[in-house]
Every structure is written in C-alpha cells, then in structure tokens.
XYZ file of C-alpha atoms in Angstrom:
734
model
C -34.695 -22.334 -10.558
C -35.188 -20.531 -7.254
C -38.631 -20.628 -5.754
C -38.273 -19.706 -2.066
C -36.263 -16.489 -1.571
C -35.949 -17.089 2.194
C -33.874 -20.244 1.829
C -30.204 -20.680 0.977
C -29.887 -22.004 -2.529
C -27.512 -23.253 -5.130
C -28.317 -23.542 -8.785
C -26.862 -27.024 -8.625
C -25.949 -29.483 -5.920
C -22.947 -30.795 -7.797
C -19.847 -29.261 -6.086
C -17.618 -30.348 -8.942
C -19.464 -28.344 -11.542
C -17.837 -25.239 -12.976
C -18.519 -22.247 -10.644
C -19.940 -20.161 -13.458
C -22.479 -22.866 -14.148
C -23.171 -23.264 -10.452
C -24.325 -19.685 -10.090
C -26.211 -19.698 -13.364
C -29.941 -19.261 -12.918
C -33.000 -20.325 -14.792
C -34.131 -16.785 -15.424
C -37.444 -17.614 -16.955
C -40.307 -17.832 -14.481
C -38.044 -16.841 -11.585
C -39.859 -14.007 -9.777
C -36.865 -13.249 -7.522
C -34.590 -12.736 -10.497
C -37.176 -10.501 -12.188
C -37.661 -8.489 -9.001
C -33.931 -7.957 -8.476
C -33.352 -7.007 -12.123
C -36.134 -4.408 -11.878
C -34.575 -2.967 -8.726
C -31.168 -2.869 -10.409
C -32.605 -1.092 -13.459
C -34.246 1.570 -11.281
C -31.085 2.072 -9.254
C -28.927 2.306 -12.356
C -31.265 4.832 -13.960
C -31.105 6.951 -10.806
C -27.303 6.776 -10.769
C -27.125 7.838 -14.416
C -29.291 10.879 -13.652
C -27.213 11.705 -10.575
C -23.964 11.493 -12.545
C -25.366 13.881 -15.152
C -26.568 16.220 -12.387
C -23.176 16.293 -10.633
C -21.392 16.890 -13.947
C -23.782 19.763 -14.736
C -23.262 21.310 -11.283
C -19.496 21.150 -11.741
C -19.704 22.818 -15.158
C -22.076 25.509 -13.892
C -19.953 26.255 -10.834
C -16.797 26.487 -12.960
C -18.529 29.101 -15.112
C -19.708 31.036 -12.045
C -16.214 30.977 -10.539
C -14.687 32.254 -13.776
C -17.207 35.096 -13.915
C -16.686 35.985 -10.257
C -12.905 36.011 -10.662
C -13.233 38.438 -13.576
C -15.530 40.646 -11.509
C -13.216 40.563 -8.520
C -10.246 41.483 -10.690
C -12.142 44.566 -11.807
C -13.538 45.558 -8.415
C -10.728 44.746 -6.017
C -8.239 47.399 -7.000
C -6.669 47.681 -3.552
C -6.929 51.105 -1.975
C -4.415 51.748 0.820
C -4.458 55.547 0.736
C -5.648 55.730 4.343
C -6.005 53.423 7.307
C -9.793 53.250 6.881
C -9.584 52.483 3.152
C -6.919 49.846 3.837
C -9.190 48.136 6.381
C -12.027 48.213 3.845
C -9.750 46.682 1.206
C -8.695 43.924 3.604
C -12.355 43.217 4.417
C -13.141 42.911 0.715
C -10.186 40.526 0.307
C -11.431 38.433 3.244
C -14.945 38.221 1.765
C -13.522 37.224 -1.620
C -11.338 34.547 -0.027
C -14.315 33.240 1.936
C -16.351 32.953 -1.264
C -13.471 31.196 -3.027
C -13.184 28.722 -0.129
C -16.922 28.056 -0.363
C -16.652 27.493 -4.118
C -13.756 25.096 -3.588
C -15.546 23.102 -0.873
C -18.718 22.808 -2.965
C -16.780 21.804 -6.064
C -14.768 19.218 -4.124
C -17.992 17.658 -2.843
C -19.474 17.586 -6.355
C -16.311 15.963 -7.727
C -16.320 13.331 -4.978
C -19.961 12.507 -5.610
C -19.375 12.299 -9.365
C -16.438 9.933 -8.841
C -18.484 7.710 -6.498
C -21.365 7.656 -8.951
C -19.097 6.681 -11.851
C -17.630 3.901 -9.686
C -21.107 2.562 -8.936
C -22.125 2.704 -12.586
C -19.608 -0.076 -13.239
C -21.271 -2.226 -10.576
C -23.993 -0.532 -8.501
C -23.800 -3.113 -5.706
C -22.778 -6.703 -5.071
C -24.895 -7.790 -2.122
C -28.146 -7.382 -0.255
C -29.126 -7.971 3.353
C -32.614 -8.015 4.841
C -32.529 -6.901 8.467
C -35.344 -7.098 10.978
C -34.771 -4.581 13.756
C -37.774 -5.479 15.948
C -39.880 -8.676 16.100
C -42.955 -8.260 13.938
C -41.477 -5.406 11.871
C -40.981 -5.821 8.143
C -37.330 -6.519 7.242
C -35.360 -3.596 5.849
C -33.516 -4.274 2.594
C -30.051 -2.778 2.205
C -27.922 -3.045 -0.938
C -24.154 -3.038 -0.387
C -21.577 -1.716 -2.864
C -18.063 -0.309 -3.195
C -19.283 3.168 -2.248
C -22.235 4.635 -0.406
C -24.774 6.833 -2.187
C -28.112 8.460 -1.391
C -30.499 10.049 -3.855
C -31.622 13.694 -3.825
C -34.280 12.801 -1.240
C -31.613 11.311 1.060
C -32.874 7.783 0.473
C -30.024 5.301 0.626
C -29.499 3.695 -2.751
C -26.317 1.841 -1.824
C -24.597 1.232 1.509
C -20.787 1.439 1.562
C -19.233 -1.973 2.312
C -17.207 -0.326 5.087
C -20.219 1.055 6.945
C -21.076 -0.528 10.314
C -24.335 -2.073 9.117
C -22.529 -3.892 6.265
C -20.799 -6.083 8.839
C -24.009 -8.106 9.034
C -23.226 -9.282 5.507
C -19.646 -10.229 6.308
C -20.635 -12.098 9.480
C -22.025 -14.716 7.062
C -24.563 -16.112 9.479
C -28.313 -15.684 9.178
C -30.350 -15.135 12.307
C -29.641 -12.924 15.333
C -26.535 -10.792 14.893
C -25.381 -7.254 15.627
C -23.215 -4.377 14.522
C -21.690 -1.383 16.292
C -22.490 2.165 15.170
C -21.419 5.312 17.010
C -20.348 3.234 19.982
C -23.752 1.563 20.299
C -24.403 -2.146 19.661
C -27.453 -2.628 17.463
C -29.055 -6.064 17.493
C -30.816 -7.285 14.357
C -32.148 -10.454 12.817
C -30.470 -11.183 9.473
C -33.266 -12.688 7.365
C -31.496 -12.784 4.007
C -27.923 -12.574 2.737
C -27.864 -12.333 -1.052
C -24.960 -11.961 -3.460
C -25.120 -10.656 -7.017
C -23.129 -11.021 -10.195
C -23.730 -7.623 -11.813
C -22.185 -5.769 -14.721
C -23.438 -2.180 -15.055
C -27.266 -2.486 -15.319
C -27.391 -6.229 -16.035
C -27.995 -8.879 -13.390
C -26.232 -12.060 -14.440
C -26.942 -14.133 -11.346
C -27.874 -14.020 -7.698
C -27.046 -16.369 -4.924
C -28.252 -16.776 -1.325
C -26.094 -18.463 1.265
C -25.296 -18.590 4.955
C -22.120 -20.674 4.804
C -18.861 -19.225 3.485
C -17.535 -22.570 2.268
C -20.473 -22.787 -0.117
C -19.942 -19.295 -1.447
C -20.533 -19.656 -5.151
C -19.592 -16.038 -5.889
C -16.307 -16.581 -4.130
C -15.634 -19.747 -6.097
C -16.476 -18.011 -9.338
C -14.111 -15.170 -8.479
C -11.334 -17.564 -7.559
C -11.754 -19.575 -10.738
C -10.766 -16.636 -12.943
C -7.321 -16.691 -14.538
C -4.597 -14.661 -12.894
C -3.812 -11.259 -14.353
C -1.050 -8.700 -14.005
C -3.111 -6.656 -11.524
C -4.573 -7.626 -8.188
C -8.331 -7.100 -7.868
C -10.292 -6.028 -4.824
C -12.066 -8.832 -2.925
C -14.777 -6.605 -1.489
C -17.697 -8.777 -2.611
C -16.121 -12.015 -1.390
C -14.460 -11.080 1.896
C -14.715 -14.077 4.230
C -15.413 -14.056 7.943
C -11.821 -14.630 9.125
C -10.584 -11.975 6.678
C -13.251 -9.528 7.827
C -12.037 -9.867 11.414
C -8.712 -8.411 10.299
C -10.167 -5.745 7.995
C -12.542 -4.406 10.670
C -10.280 -5.044 13.637
C -10.292 -2.310 16.240
C -7.535 0.249 15.864
C -4.622 -1.044 17.948
C -0.945 -0.013 18.094
C 0.262 -3.243 16.488
C -1.754 -5.892 14.645
C 0.220 -8.967 13.572
C -1.425 -11.213 10.966
C 0.033 -14.687 10.502
C -1.581 -16.308 7.490
C -0.775 -19.288 5.300
C 0.045 -18.874 1.630
C -3.009 -17.897 -0.389
C -5.080 -16.839 2.621
C -5.550 -13.381 1.134
C -3.157 -11.457 3.387
C -2.313 -8.830 0.810
C -5.941 -8.472 -0.280
C -6.918 -8.084 3.370
C -4.192 -5.461 3.752
C -5.573 -3.375 0.886
C -9.148 -3.691 2.164
C -7.930 -2.702 5.636
C -6.390 0.473 4.224
C -9.641 1.274 2.398
C -11.579 0.625 5.628
C -9.342 2.968 7.633
C -9.734 5.692 4.993
C -13.519 5.344 5.310
C -13.530 5.293 9.109
C -11.289 8.355 9.343
C -12.335 10.125 6.149
C -12.200 13.556 7.771
C -8.662 13.242 9.094
C -6.729 10.423 7.393
C -4.880 11.338 4.203
C -2.993 9.037 1.803
C 0.311 10.672 2.797
C -0.362 9.607 6.412
C -0.232 5.906 5.471
C 2.900 4.034 4.414
C 2.878 0.643 2.723
C 6.185 -1.236 2.733
C 6.153 -3.846 -0.048
C 8.565 -6.714 -0.805
C 9.728 -5.498 -4.232
C 8.886 -3.023 -7.032
C 7.106 -5.692 -9.116
C 4.713 -6.301 -6.249
C 4.113 -2.564 -5.837
C 2.951 -2.349 -9.440
C 0.847 -5.499 -8.991
C -1.329 -3.862 -6.306
C -1.379 -0.275 -7.579
C -4.962 -0.379 -8.955
C -6.724 -1.994 -5.977
C -7.476 1.139 -3.950
C -8.247 3.390 -6.956
C -10.802 0.774 -8.051
C -12.424 1.251 -4.633
C -12.487 5.017 -5.007
C -9.506 5.619 -2.702
C -6.042 7.024 -3.328
C -2.944 4.892 -2.910
C -0.860 5.467 0.210
C 2.871 6.126 0.151
C 4.170 2.828 -1.252
C 7.822 1.795 -1.187
C 10.175 -1.110 -0.626
C 12.399 -1.161 2.439
C 15.389 -0.187 0.301
C 13.427 2.746 -1.130
C 12.546 3.792 2.420
C 16.215 3.632 3.420
C 17.095 5.780 0.409
C 14.979 8.595 1.883
C 17.068 8.760 5.057
C 20.545 7.793 3.851
C 23.057 9.555 1.605
C 22.971 8.606 -2.044
C 26.531 7.294 -1.925
C 25.892 4.779 0.868
C 24.927 1.121 0.459
C 21.465 0.120 1.679
C 22.046 -3.658 1.837
C 20.407 -6.194 4.126
C 23.349 -6.936 6.448
C 21.900 -7.502 9.916
C 23.053 -6.624 13.392
C 21.795 -7.735 16.779
C 19.465 -5.810 19.040
C 22.331 -5.694 21.522
C 24.380 -3.737 18.970
C 21.563 -1.233 18.559
C 21.325 -0.847 22.318
C 25.082 -0.229 22.334
C 24.499 2.697 19.969
C 21.854 4.152 22.316
C 24.207 3.789 25.277
C 27.073 5.429 23.366
C 24.957 8.380 22.205
C 23.803 8.980 25.788
C 27.344 10.015 26.697
C 28.285 11.573 23.352
C 30.210 14.832 23.167
C 30.682 16.212 19.667
C 34.262 16.249 18.444
C 35.524 19.111 16.199
C 35.898 16.578 13.400
C 32.251 15.507 13.633
C 31.160 18.370 11.346
C 31.608 19.044 7.633
C 31.303 22.044 5.348
C 27.935 22.984 3.903
C 28.649 23.190 0.183
C 26.010 23.882 -2.457
C 26.449 24.496 -6.182
C 30.187 24.364 -5.680
C 30.110 27.190 -3.124
C 31.065 26.767 0.530
C 28.319 28.572 2.411
C 29.233 27.521 5.961
C 32.490 25.905 7.014
C 32.943 23.050 9.466
C 34.668 25.560 11.749
C 31.592 27.793 11.767
C 29.409 24.791 12.612
C 31.813 23.955 15.436
C 31.303 27.483 16.762
C 27.550 26.843 16.840
C 28.151 23.634 18.799
C 30.345 25.552 21.266
C 27.500 28.032 21.774
C 25.408 25.154 23.221
C 28.286 23.256 24.831
C 26.428 22.779 28.108
C 23.744 20.744 26.344
C 24.632 17.049 25.812
C 24.778 15.740 22.261
C 21.535 14.273 20.970
C 18.248 15.309 19.335
C 17.726 18.390 21.533
C 21.179 19.801 20.801
C 20.901 19.030 17.079
C 17.531 20.807 16.948
C 19.041 23.931 18.522
C 22.035 23.786 16.167
C 19.780 23.293 13.174
C 17.804 26.454 14.040
C 21.002 28.457 14.502
C 22.467 27.159 11.233
C 19.310 28.256 9.404
C 19.830 31.775 10.764
C 23.512 31.854 9.827
C 22.828 30.506 6.360
C 20.180 33.184 5.800
C 22.630 35.841 7.003
C 25.277 34.492 4.651
C 22.944 34.753 1.664
C 21.882 38.256 2.679
C 25.542 39.272 2.747
C 26.119 37.651 -0.663
C 23.084 39.502 -2.095
C 24.887 42.817 -1.538
C 27.794 41.815 -3.773
C 28.174 42.928 -7.348
C 28.844 39.346 -8.406
C 25.494 38.035 -7.164
C 23.580 40.939 -8.678
C 25.309 40.519 -12.032
C 24.495 36.793 -12.037
C 20.874 37.693 -11.395
C 20.734 40.207 -14.228
C 22.237 37.676 -16.663
C 19.403 35.187 -16.072
C 17.394 34.182 -19.134
C 13.844 35.460 -19.465
C 12.563 31.956 -18.737
C 14.593 31.750 -15.517
C 13.465 35.222 -14.461
C 9.820 34.281 -14.865
C 10.369 31.002 -12.999
C 12.054 32.649 -10.024
C 10.317 36.044 -9.884
C 7.104 35.307 -11.843
C 7.969 38.248 -14.093
C 10.890 39.832 -15.890
C 12.997 42.072 -13.673
C 14.617 45.477 -13.980
C 15.691 46.780 -10.536
C 15.214 50.520 -10.158
C 17.496 51.105 -7.196
C 20.099 49.466 -4.999
C 17.605 48.244 -2.381
C 15.460 46.562 -5.011
C 18.559 44.979 -6.570
C 19.550 43.485 -3.192
C 16.061 42.157 -2.554
C 15.880 40.558 -5.987
C 19.400 39.131 -5.619
C 18.417 37.566 -2.287
C 15.403 35.904 -3.921
C 17.700 34.599 -6.636
C 20.243 33.253 -4.122
C 17.525 31.591 -2.002
C 16.413 29.782 -5.118
C 19.909 28.862 -6.257
C 21.008 27.584 -2.855
C 17.717 26.067 -1.691
C 19.520 22.747 -1.403
C 21.698 24.245 1.355
C 18.660 24.646 3.616
C 17.796 21.006 2.927
C 21.328 20.063 3.977
C 20.764 21.878 7.265
C 17.303 20.391 7.776
C 18.485 16.848 6.983
C 21.494 17.238 9.290
C 23.891 16.422 6.493
C 26.471 18.685 8.166
C 27.052 15.860 10.670
C 29.617 13.193 9.824
C 27.609 10.206 11.010
C 30.255 7.735 9.797
C 32.961 9.566 11.730
C 30.825 9.659 14.893
C 29.966 5.974 14.553
C 33.537 4.850 14.047
C 34.629 6.833 17.093
C 31.800 5.616 19.338
C 31.761 1.993 18.250
C 35.422 1.513 17.432
C 34.645 0.251 13.931
C 36.158 0.988 10.549
C 32.779 1.359 8.896
C 29.058 1.175 9.653
C 26.508 -1.226 8.250
C 23.439 0.484 6.698
C 21.116 -0.266 9.639
C 23.818 0.942 12.072
C 24.205 4.185 10.143
C 20.441 4.790 10.026
C 19.950 3.953 13.700
C 22.858 6.171 14.775
C 21.456 9.048 12.702
C 18.095 8.623 14.444
C 19.697 8.431 17.888
C 21.843 11.526 17.312
C 19.323 13.748 15.538
C 15.843 12.456 16.374
C 15.293 11.698 12.680
C 11.723 10.397 12.326
C 8.336 10.904 10.743
C 6.042 11.832 13.632
C 3.123 12.568 11.286
C 2.679 9.053 9.899
C -0.445 7.428 11.320
C -0.223 3.927 9.867
C 2.565 1.720 8.553
C 1.672 -1.507 6.760
C 4.422 -4.081 6.285
C 3.739 -6.974 3.918
C 5.840 -10.171 3.994
C 7.052 -9.196 7.461
C 8.718 -12.592 7.949
C 11.466 -11.451 5.532
C 12.603 -8.582 7.765
C 15.420 -8.708 10.253
C 14.821 -7.500 13.787
C 17.125 -4.544 13.140
C 15.086 -3.487 10.082
C 11.884 -3.628 12.133
C 13.478 -1.577 14.911
C 14.436 1.034 12.295
C 10.827 1.218 11.045
C 9.434 1.319 14.594
C 11.757 4.166 15.593
C 11.315 6.197 12.415
C 7.511 5.940 12.412
C 7.395 6.456 16.161
C 3.756 7.516 16.469
C 2.241 5.240 13.833
C 0.090 2.159 14.293
C 1.499 -0.902 12.559
C -0.171 -3.678 10.572
C 2.268 -6.530 10.001
C 1.350 -9.382 7.670
C 3.330 -12.474 6.899
C 3.724 -16.224 6.948
C 6.448 -17.811 9.042
C 6.653 -20.623 6.522
C 7.673 -18.142 3.797
C 10.771 -16.843 5.586
C 13.305 -17.474 2.814
C 16.241 -15.316 3.918
C 18.914 -15.824 6.521
C 18.734 -13.969 9.834
C 15.102 -12.944 9.394
C 12.815 -12.550 12.393
C 10.569 -15.219 13.825
C 7.081 -14.077 14.776
C 8.117 -14.329 18.429
C 11.003 -11.940 17.724
C 8.685 -9.608 15.786
C 6.375 -9.377 18.790
C 9.360 -8.740 21.060
C 10.552 -5.795 18.921
C 7.260 -3.954 19.303
C 6.581 -5.004 22.892
C 10.020 -3.612 23.820
C 8.724 -0.125 22.981
C 5.752 -0.643 25.282
C 3.265 -1.611 22.581
C 0.725 -4.380 23.007
C 0.642 -6.720 20.009
C -2.622 -8.305 18.872
C -2.421 -11.335 16.602
C -4.806 -12.866 14.038
C -4.460 -16.133 12.108
C -5.629 -16.851 8.557
C -5.622 -20.592 7.890
C -7.825 -20.957 4.809
C -6.287 -21.062 1.332
C -8.324 -19.185 -1.252
C -5.624 -19.326 -3.905
C -4.604 -22.901 -4.505
C -6.497 -26.061 -5.362
C -6.799 -28.696 -2.583
C -4.094 -30.779 -4.278
C -1.631 -27.871 -4.373
C -2.597 -26.812 -0.840
C -1.935 -30.340 0.405
C 1.450 -30.291 -1.314
C 2.747 -27.078 0.295
C 0.993 -27.569 3.657
C 2.852 -30.883 3.981
C 5.950 -28.720 4.508
C 4.422 -26.984 7.546
C 4.678 -28.011 11.217
C 2.201 -30.777 11.991
C -0.090 -28.767 14.307
C -0.469 -25.936 11.784
C -0.902 -28.379 8.896
C -3.977 -29.879 10.549
C -5.694 -26.457 10.653
C -5.213 -25.685 6.942
C -8.078 -25.932 4.475
C -8.730 -24.970 0.869
C -12.079 -23.863 -0.474
C -11.091 -24.296 -4.091
C -12.364 -27.237 -6.119
C -10.217 -30.189 -7.050
C -8.077 -29.511 -10.070
C -5.112 -31.027 -11.870
C -2.933 -33.203 -9.651
C 0.629 -31.897 -9.051
C 3.042 -33.091 -11.717
C 6.339 -34.300 -10.227
C 8.685 -35.235 -13.047
C 11.786 -37.254 -12.180
C 14.067 -37.449 -15.195
C 16.630 -40.252 -15.482
C 19.365 -38.017 -16.904
C 20.280 -34.404 -17.639
C 19.359 -34.647 -21.326
C 15.859 -35.896 -20.523
C 15.472 -33.172 -17.883
C 16.366 -30.414 -20.336
C 13.978 -31.841 -22.939
C 11.123 -32.131 -20.412
C 11.688 -28.578 -19.152
C 11.449 -27.202 -22.691
C 8.318 -29.292 -23.323
C 6.578 -28.134 -20.137
C 7.324 -24.461 -20.860
C 6.173 -24.830 -24.470
C 2.985 -26.578 -23.371
C 2.228 -23.852 -20.853
C 2.616 -21.231 -23.568
C 0.302 -23.169 -25.902
C -2.330 -23.568 -23.160
C -2.404 -19.826 -22.515
C -2.502 -18.973 -26.222
C -5.389 -21.393 -26.711
C -7.365 -19.870 -23.815
C -6.379 -16.340 -24.721
C -5.498 -15.484 -21.127
C -3.725 -16.690 -18.000
C -0.287 -16.417 -16.386
C 2.375 -19.062 -15.942
C 5.690 -18.597 -14.160
C 8.949 -20.493 -14.109
C 10.325 -19.792 -10.625
C 14.063 -20.037 -10.079
C 15.760 -20.023 -6.699
C 18.011 -17.101 -7.608
C 19.427 -15.126 -10.532
C 22.125 -17.709 -11.212
C 19.433 -20.377 -11.447
C 17.382 -18.167 -13.776
C 20.396 -17.701 -16.082
C 20.958 -21.475 -16.204
C 17.297 -22.059 -17.097
C 17.433 -19.397 -19.813
C 20.524 -21.093 -21.239
C 18.797 -24.496 -21.229
C 15.704 -23.151 -22.996
C 17.766 -21.498 -25.735
C 15.468 -20.188 -28.461
C 12.487 -20.981 -26.243
C 13.779 -18.694 -23.485
C 11.187 -16.528 -21.766
C 11.292 -13.016 -20.364
C 12.863 -12.532 -16.934
C 10.854 -10.320 -14.579
C 13.106 -8.130 -12.436
C 13.084 -4.769 -10.634
C 12.165 -2.753 -13.682
C 9.701 -5.136 -15.305
C 5.927 -5.197 -15.141
C 3.931 -8.397 -15.218
C 2.449 -9.005 -18.673
C -1.318 -9.293 -19.026
C -0.866 -12.969 -19.877
C 1.809 -15.413 -20.951
C 4.745 -17.349 -19.562
C 7.519 -15.601 -17.659
C 10.492 -16.415 -15.502
C 11.353 -14.837 -12.165
C 13.358 -15.508 -9.070
C 11.545 -16.502 -5.919
C 12.376 -13.089 -4.454
C 10.151 -11.389 -7.027
C 7.508 -14.111 -7.132
C 6.650 -13.602 -3.466
C 3.182 -12.183 -2.979
C 2.174 -12.967 -6.579
C 0.078 -15.811 -7.945
C -0.117 -17.676 -11.226
C -2.418 -20.180 -12.899
C 0.514 -22.505 -13.521
C 3.863 -22.609 -11.682
C 6.879 -24.517 -12.997
C 9.715 -25.264 -10.551
C 12.878 -26.521 -12.280
C 15.736 -28.370 -10.601
C 13.588 -29.501 -7.671
C 16.163 -31.996 -6.359
C 17.543 -32.581 -2.883
C 20.745 -30.638 -3.564
C 18.635 -27.531 -4.155
C 15.850 -28.179 -1.641
C 17.485 -29.938 1.295
C 16.073 -30.405 4.792
C 17.015 -27.000 6.236
C 14.333 -24.565 7.420
C 15.218 -22.121 4.637
C 15.071 -24.795 1.910
C 11.737 -26.025 3.208
C 10.342 -22.492 3.260
C 11.627 -21.732 -0.243
C 9.900 -24.815 -1.612
C 6.691 -23.989 0.308
C 6.726 -20.454 -1.089
C 7.400 -21.525 -4.665
C 4.645 -24.156 -4.723
C 2.097 -21.865 -3.095
C 2.295 -19.306 -5.935
C 0.198 -21.731 -8.049
C -3.587 -21.648 -8.195
C -4.514 -24.500 -10.535
C -1.438 -26.318 -11.732
C 2.040 -27.073 -10.403
C 4.889 -28.832 -12.202
C 8.176 -29.764 -10.522
C 11.076 -31.233 -12.490
C 14.378 -32.718 -11.381
C 17.325 -34.444 -13.044
C 17.075 -37.540 -10.907
C 14.920 -37.761 -7.780
C 12.530 -35.060 -6.616
C 13.469 -33.598 -3.226
C 12.550 -35.934 -0.360
C 10.709 -33.018 1.272
C 7.732 -33.897 -0.954
C 7.874 -37.597 -0.212
C 7.353 -37.479 3.528
C-alpha cells in the first residue's frame, strides 16, 4: 500500500515477482489511488461530453452545408449578359467559394478533435508530472497522453506526449530539470513522476519512480506475449530512446543499436514526433519509410494510426526501385563500387546524345512520336550538353509536340468516329455526361478530350523520360554489355535529374543490410530530405553490405554532417538470451550491453548424437511450442531457417507436423507457431525462437555466420532453443 505520494514506490521489493503483481496496488485505504481514480473519472466524463459535442457539431454543419448548397444552386444562375453582371456573378462565386472553404476548415477541425477525443477515450493518459516553476509555488500537475486536449474553457485536460513540457517525464530524473519551448529553456523542479495503468475510465494501478531500470510499467509491457502487430511504446519510452525521438532536426541521424533496443519502435515514435512538431507543414506523403521486407511493413502498419497519425509512404527498397525502373528490368541486389558510380558521373559530364539513344513513343499500339522526331528535338538544343538541363528542355518540347499530334488526330474522321462509338458509361467517365456534338468545332474539341484520355500514358512516358534508351547509353559510355540495376538507376538520375525534391524525411530501417551503392541511390533520389538511419552492425547478414563507417562516408561525401546515437539496452530479450547473443559481439561493445528484463528460462542447446535423434527432437520441440501457445491461448513462436532451402528441409523433416512458412505475401498470425527465413524474421520478435541445424558447418567463424546467429537468437524474448545433429556451433562455447 502506498502512503507517501512524494516518494518512489514499488508494490513489492521482490524483483523476481511477476510484473503484473509488482504494479498491483492495495486499493483499499489508499488515498492516492482514490484521488487518481476520481480525477480519471472526471476527465473521462469530460471527454465523453466533448466527443458527443464534436459529433453533434459535425452533424449540424453537414446539414447546414447541404442546405446552403441547395440555396446556392438556386441563386447562382450565372449571368454574363454584360461586363457588370459578369463581375457580379464572379463576386458571388468568390463569396460562395470562401464560405465553402470556411465550412471545410471548420469541419476538418471538428473531425480532428473528434478523432483525438476517441483516441483518448481508450486511454485518457498514461502519466503525470508535478512541476514546480518557482521556489515556494505549488507544483503544477500535468497529465500526459497520446494526444493533447483542452476543454471548452481552454483548460488542459491532457498534454500530448510530444509537447516540450512532456520531456520532463521522459528525462526520468526527479529534481531540477528543464525543457525547451519556443526556443526558450524553462527550468523546473520535477516533484513527481507517476505512471498509470489505465483502461478507458478504470485505473488499474499507478506507479512512481525516478529510475528507468525499476520501471514497473515498462516491465509489465515487456512481459506481454508477442503479437502480429507492433504496439506503440509511448508510455514506456526510456531516456536513451527519448534522446533519439526528440533529437534536433539534422541532415543525417545514424542510430546504432543492439538487437532488442527498440530501434524500430523509436523510429515510429520519431515519425510521430516530427508530425507533431511540424503539424502545419509536414504531410504523410513527405515522409518515406524504407522497410526490410513486406512482412515487416505489415507488422508496423498500426503503430502510427494508434497514435492518431497517418502512415508515411512505406516501401521496401525493391518496391522503391520499381517506381523508377521499367517493369521489365531486374531490381536485384548486385552491388557496384563507389568508383563505378563516379565513373558514370564522369562519363555523363562529357555525354553527347547519339541518334540511337532515343526510342519511339508508342501508346495503345499507336506511334505518337518517332525516335527520329525526338532526335530532331535534340538537334534543336544541340549546343546544350547532355544532362538534366537538356533533358528538361527536351521534355517540355516533347509535351508540346505530343499535344500538337493529338490535336491533329482530333480532326480526323477516325478519331471522331471512335469517340462517337463509346459506350454511355465511357462517355460519362470521360466527359461527365453523354455527348452529341452539334458542329464540327465541338466534335474536334470532344475528340481531343477523348484522345487526351486514351493516350494519357504517352504524357507519362514523356515525363518519366522513357523515350531515352538508358541501357543503350550505358553500354556505350561504360563499354558494358548490360547494366546492373543500381547502375541503370544511377545513370538515369545522372542523365535526367530523376529525383524526388519534395520528400522531407527518409527513414531507413535495418540500414546495415544496404550496400553503399543502394544508399547512394537513396541519397541522390531524395536529394533534399533529412535521413534517419537505424541499424545494428552485428545484424549485417548479407555480403557486400556497408559498415557504419562506410555509411557515414556515403552521406559525408555529399557534404552532410552525420550525427550518431547508440542504443545499448535490450528491452526485448531476457538476460540469459541477451548474454547468449551479446557473446557474439566485439568485446568492448559486449561490456556495454544490458537487459532490463527479468530472468527467464535458460537457453536450451540440444546436441543430438545422430540425425534420427535430431529429427525426433526437432519435431518434439515444435510440438511442445504449439501446445504451450494453445494452453496459454496466445503467443508467437518461430522456427527460423537460414534460407529457403533450409526451410524446405525443415518442412520435409516435420512431415505432418509441418508449419506455415511466412514469405512475401503472408501476414503474421495473431498467435501460433510459424516458420520463416532469417531474411523475413529480421525486425520481428517472438516469445519462443527455435533455431534448427545450429552446427559449425552452418554457423562457422566468419563475420556473416556470426551475425546470422546473433540475429536469429535475438528475435527471442523469453525462450530460445537451438538444435544440432552433433555439436552445437563453437561460436556459443567461447
């Protein structure tokens, strides 16, 4: 039972007790609990009323808009009989548009407030701080939640976790502290830091602490079974994580964190923080998140919506390459050196287009512009060297010539007959009404609209510079038979200036799995964006991938300063599992690693005397994992194979007991046992991980083998089982 609200407290002093029991409170005769429950009830009641009020405002405004639209339709007839009447009509239109804009802005605000209120009704807040601004003044209590909200009298009910003042909570130290607001440092005395376990209007527990390692709420959160969806960590963000989330906006921020340090969670919270900080200017389409694989993309897809934010543009590197490369080209991982990329830049600097560098613009089986016509455009600008400037000028000219070509086609009987033979549905789609041209001029105008619709792809071909034969140019410049995907993409960028200058942020997860060439491609394409790069050098499991030193060099080469943060605390794995995978790290890094989880089941390393015993033990372990999950009614277990061939062998061994293989098109189940390759397991976590065939022949002493074993083991939170026919890899015996 708590008695002194000013002191840090635990419901028990036994660190080995279950976290849920640790935060359990003796509710009876606890005045602090009663006081906090009463405050929660009042807040919840206010939020319920506010939600109803916002919903009513939205309904009322919708009705008013509908009525006004009907009135406007009757009154705004459009009189253009004279100049004066036309001006009056335009003024009426302007007033109507202004009113519509006002309606839209008001409705958008109401909808945003309703959404925030509904979010808070699930959990009004998760923390409280008591701040003393001046000695002798009474402390000011602030309640912190996933969104900020004030009542109708502008009294703050809940402070958004991303607001400047909320940093006092994440600093995790009572006493003198500060936060920065509007460029001004505000010094305060943090008297109380309180955490809550709340569901809707019910307070389950509260907990006061000043030391992160004793964070009972964090331990309770971490003790929950894994699910198919990542959850936000807003209530349990730790000090080292907060330093990344709230880091000043810099061109490049490189985060090097051990397995289970919460890199991906920090990434998602960072995105939410940036959206809050730049809520007037930053849009989801301005932020790009590059993920390791499609399974991982689905794993994180609910995090930001649960925080009241929209997801950014999310894609894998291959999906990104698909947006800039022809559909018929490979987008594989083959790497090239930075010297080879520089060779492309040098070659393009002296490039002169050859007549064979162009190809016909063909759309819907019709040649609209020939390669010869494109060559004529190039000749028009022959004094300008090849490169982005020339291509821009050619692109503009090709747009004009394409438009002229369609205008000429619109005068033909063939085009007009095609238009008139359109179905009613197609007429309505293209013209928004059925058509019946009354004269030749109207027929031409309608035919041109039809042709612009039919050949819209042709303008895309011009805009995307698909009239250039990049392969032909590359083979001529580089003296090669064919181009690798990264060479093709880089050459296209060098020749045409292909880029996305509007992107403001690019977030790259698992950055250690990227080659230097891939990173150069991203840097050049998103040329104005700030980058957040997260990874773990010890999880580099592919050949030719970049070291963190090489990653820094890529971005420093473009004149960017690179700031680096380290995350060395494991929040995922038990101390026993953390010790197992950290033993594979360099000695100096290993000594800095810690786990805040409680002791759990010791790693199970099964050395089987023969193949038959190994196969039997593998089937038993998988069956037992399934039974454990069925008994608990929840939880995830994964059998992680090195590659697809290994997964097929395991499936064959298990026979009737075979489990589902998670690949590109699969979604993680809510619970159960599954099998996946290490490629797809990266970034995910499971209650129980099973690693078959963990012998020296599979996990030797190379850097890649060591990293693959480190990555596989570190997917586990509570339990790890490794099996081998014969001896377990010596990597785990050192």
